[in-house]
Amino acid sequence: MILVILDHDGSHLRKGALEAIARARQLSSLGNLAGLVIGENLGAVAEEARNYLPTVYTAEVGSYTPERWAAAAYAAVQKSGAQVVVVASSRQSRTWTARLALKMNAALLEDTLESSTDGSRVLASRYSFLNRVTEKQAAHLPVVLTAKPNTTPPAEPQGQGGIEALTVEQPGAQVEVLERVAEQKKGVSLSEATVVVTGGRGLGSAEAFAGVEALASVLGGAVGATRAVVDAGWRPYGEQVGQTGKTVQPSVYIALGVSGAVQHQAGMNKSKYIVAVNKDAEAPIFKITDYGVVGDVHQVLPALLEAAKKLKD
Amino acid sequence: MKFIAVLRQVPDNEAKLKIEGGQVSLGGVTLILDGMDEWAVEEVIRLKEAHGGEAVVMALGPERFEEALRTALAMGADRAVHLVAEGYVDPISQAQHLAETIREEAPTLVFTGGQQADWDSQALGPALAEALGWPVVTWTTQLELEGETQAKAKHDLDEGAELVRVPLPAVFTSQQGLNEPRYPTLPGIMKAKKKELRKVPLSVQSKVEVLEQTIQERQRLNQVIDGSKDPVAAANQLIRLLHEEAKVI
Ligand SMILES: Cc1cc2nc3c(=O)[nH]c(=O)nc-3n(C[C@H](O)[C@H](O)[C@H](O)COP(=O)(O)OP(=O)(O)OC[C@H]3O[C@@H](n4cnc5c(N)ncnc54)[C@H](O)[C@@H]3O)c2cc1C
């Protein structure tokens, strides 16, 4: 049995859940599929999920803690006898799936790009060494795997499954959430944007980001930032790209006054096209750019904005 | 109180990676204490300085990891435990072995890096927590002890952040903003040589096999436009290339 744990926002399945179902279907020679939704008031999402899967388990455990999610997933694994678990990859899921893998004494294949089976093992590829290396991994069952977002086309509906409620014992010691701080958001979502315009320390001030915002807006893209800029308080953390920020893979990534540290590259080096404006011709970012302008960003950015406006008129 | 940091040794950020025989070759590469683990080490040293007790550093990995443990001792950790295992060991198996040693130490809390800079894994912290039966807080940006039995922490989510209360013992993983790590001082380095570093040989079966590693860098055009004399012409050329040649805007 293959168990897909379905990410949702309380009323609908998220895109990642449909991608995870597609991944699970690719492994269907290893067993039948079942789904699990975890949370509270799961009626609507369970109804949606049964359009994709022959069996949908529900675990009404309340709001998220890694301990609760792992306990719910493990209850479904025991109930279904699943030997493979598939989940969309996120910081949150990479926390609780590690707990789950340990409970199952399973191999964990993290943030995989693709996955398949040779009949007895699960094979997967993923990035390592700060996104610079691509590696193939193999593991015998049981296996827990997380699927990197946007690596598999979302599944189409298929059949009409049954719904079964699980009882889950509340785990012992766990975190208690005191307060949630939402991310400041404006315009296009950074992770989904096809154009990302990122400003680095080379912009010199928070005010100079008005130009970055204007260019992103003309091109229908999102604003990104380096850690230096976030640390300086010029931009919110939610815009940070890199190892400790977000990973993006737009059609074009435009880096303005960004040196291109390895930790920054880890979040953007898979972009289709990379463009940089930097006054230092030796800046590391130029090693990975398709089009680079050597020059002062304070002169080049206003000119880029003008040219982009003309193009879009 | 006792505070434990679990760390790794990884290639330096500037290191040029090479592949030999289908695997990343670390020959000739400078190896350092993992940057996110460094935050974990700094945090346990600060906790010990503020609350008394002991800061212990621990690692599971090949012989060469001793250097990274020495760096942590030079920063100010009191002693080190090195579970010596050569070859690739997946984080879940690592957690199972480390948990046995950690349980014997009975610490107040354990800290480790949010993501490993070699395997890009985020699993070790939460897997350790599970093996120990403790709660976990990942991507921690702030930590404050409230006595010996609970702590308040702030941590990053996929989007936004959360303030949580967590019963101790617990496992935490680090995130940027947690602290600014100190540099080892010369006296610190001298002292570190005399600090206890206990080695425990281990033979571990990995649950995951790494079949092949490759460096699949996208071929870049590397076209350079001089924007120093005529920035307007350079900008026009760039926008035209993106529109007509790359067709991405
Ligand atoms: C564990 C760890 C995790 C990290 N995670 C991240 C992460 O997720 N994301 C991230 O971004 N960083 C991360 N960093 C930090 C990273 O190492 C760099 O310090 C950071 O990316 C530098 O940001 P920057 O390029 O804006 O600044 P700098 O490195 O200072 O570069 C500024 C650039 O602007 C250029 N410049 C200056 N003035 C002008 C001008 N007038 N016109 C044109 N160009 C100009 C300079 O030539 C220079 O290349 C991490 C570090 C560590 C240790």
mmCIF file of C-alpha atoms and ligand atoms in Angstrom, chain A residues 200-202 226-228 240-245 257-261 263-264 278-280 283 295-298, chain B residues 35-36 39 176, ligand 1:
data_model
loop_
_atom_site.group_PDB
_atom_site.id
_atom_site.type_symbol
_atom_site.label_atom_id
_atom_site.label_comp_id
_atom_site.label_asym_id
_atom_site.label_seq_id
_atom_site.Cartn_x
_atom_site.Cartn_y
_atom_site.Cartn_z
ATOM 1 C CA GLY A 200 21.381 43.001 -3.039
ATOM 2 C CA ARG A 201 23.530 45.174 -0.832
ATOM 3 C CA GLY A 202 24.814 46.926 -3.948
ATOM 4 C CA THR A 226 19.649 38.706 -0.380
ATOM 5 C CA ARG A 227 20.366 37.970 3.235
ATOM 6 C CA ALA A 228 22.554 41.087 3.501
ATOM 7 C CA GLN A 240 14.955 36.271 0.937
ATOM 8 C CA VAL A 241 16.252 33.850 -1.683
ATOM 9 C CA GLY A 242 18.852 31.214 -0.755
ATOM 10 C CA GLN A 243 19.888 28.452 1.591
ATOM 11 C CA THR A 244 18.047 29.902 4.581
ATOM 12 C CA GLY A 245 15.341 31.624 2.530
ATOM 13 C CA GLY A 257 23.899 44.492 -6.881
ATOM 14 C CA VAL A 258 24.122 40.861 -5.730
ATOM 15 C CA SER A 259 27.573 39.271 -5.288
ATOM 16 C CA GLY A 260 26.323 35.690 -5.803
ATOM 17 C CA ALA A 261 27.472 33.899 -2.632
ATOM 18 C CA GLN A 263 24.302 30.373 -0.073
ATOM 19 C CA HIS A 264 22.411 32.784 -2.317
ATOM 20 C CA ASN A 278 27.091 44.462 -10.884
ATOM 21 C CA LYS A 279 29.817 47.065 -10.965
ATOM 22 C CA ASP A 280 32.467 44.423 -10.227
ATOM 23 C CA ALA A 283 31.710 39.186 -8.878
ATOM 24 C CA GLY A 295 27.937 48.846 -14.401
ATOM 25 C CA ASP A 296 26.495 50.970 -11.627
ATOM 26 C CA VAL A 297 23.056 49.724 -10.661
ATOM 27 C CA HIS A 298 21.961 53.287 -9.860
ATOM 28 C CA GLY B 35 27.561 27.204 8.881
ATOM 29 C CA MET B 36 24.122 26.324 10.265
ATOM 30 C CA TRP B 39 24.852 28.699 14.971
ATOM 31 C CA GLN B 176 19.823 32.681 10.516
HETATM 32 C C1 LIG C 1 24.687 29.473 6.834
HETATM 33 C C2 LIG C 1 24.499 30.655 5.925
HETATM 34 C C3 LIG C 1 23.320 30.786 5.222
HETATM 35 C C4 LIG C 1 23.122 31.860 4.354
HETATM 36 N N1 LIG C 1 21.954 31.941 3.652
HETATM 37 C C5 LIG C 1 21.782 32.935 2.749
HETATM 38 C C6 LIG C 1 20.578 33.034 1.971
HETATM 39 O O1 LIG C 1 19.635 32.245 2.126
HETATM 40 N N2 LIG C 1 20.487 34.026 1.056
HETATM 41 C C7 LIG C 1 21.483 34.949 0.852
HETATM 42 O O2 LIG C 1 21.328 35.835 -0.017
HETATM 43 N N3 LIG C 1 22.596 34.894 1.590
HETATM 44 C C8 LIG C 1 22.771 33.917 2.540
HETATM 45 N N4 LIG C 1 23.909 33.915 3.296
HETATM 46 C C9 LIG C 1 24.845 35.055 3.195
HETATM 47 C C10 LIG C 1 25.758 35.032 1.989
HETATM 48 O O3 LIG C 1 26.925 34.322 2.345
HETATM 49 C C11 LIG C 1 26.151 36.468 1.556
HETATM 50 O O4 LIG C 1 26.719 37.148 2.646
HETATM 51 C C12 LIG C 1 24.998 37.313 1.009
HETATM 52 O O5 LIG C 1 24.280 36.588 0.033
HETATM 53 C C13 LIG C 1 25.526 38.604 0.404
HETATM 54 O O6 LIG C 1 24.478 39.434 -0.026
HETATM 55 P P1 LIG C 1 24.711 40.536 -1.176
HETATM 56 O O7 LIG C 1 25.080 39.862 -2.440
HETATM 57 O O8 LIG C 1 23.507 41.404 -1.185
HETATM 58 O O9 LIG C 1 25.880 41.434 -0.586
HETATM 59 P P2 LIG C 1 27.429 41.519 -0.944
HETATM 60 O O10 LIG C 1 28.065 40.200 -0.902
HETATM 61 O O11 LIG C 1 27.952 42.614 -0.110
HETATM 62 O O12 LIG C 1 27.422 41.960 -2.478
HETATM 63 C C14 LIG C 1 27.067 43.221 -2.943
HETATM 64 C C15 LIG C 1 27.422 43.272 -4.428
HETATM 65 O O13 LIG C 1 26.952 44.494 -4.962
HETATM 66 C C16 LIG C 1 27.933 45.014 -5.847
HETATM 67 N N5 LIG C 1 27.762 46.475 -5.875
HETATM 68 C C17 LIG C 1 28.037 47.379 -4.907
HETATM 69 N N6 LIG C 1 27.694 48.592 -5.286
HETATM 70 C C18 LIG C 1 27.188 48.499 -6.540
HETATM 71 C C19 LIG C 1 26.677 49.422 -7.484
HETATM 72 N N7 LIG C 1 26.584 50.742 -7.208
HETATM 73 N N8 LIG C 1 26.259 48.962 -8.674
HETATM 74 C C20 LIG C 1 26.330 47.638 -8.979
HETATM 75 N N9 LIG C 1 26.801 46.715 -8.117
HETATM 76 C C21 LIG C 1 27.223 47.148 -6.917
HETATM 77 C C22 LIG C 1 29.254 44.567 -5.288
HETATM 78 O O14 LIG C 1 30.230 44.510 -6.318
HETATM 79 C C23 LIG C 1 28.918 43.201 -4.717
HETATM 80 O O15 LIG C 1 29.166 42.174 -5.658
HETATM 81 C C24 LIG C 1 24.122 32.847 4.197
HETATM 82 C C25 LIG C 1 25.306 32.714 4.907
HETATM 83 C C26 LIG C 1 25.502 31.646 5.769
HETATM 84 C C27 LIG C 1 26.790 31.538 6.516
#
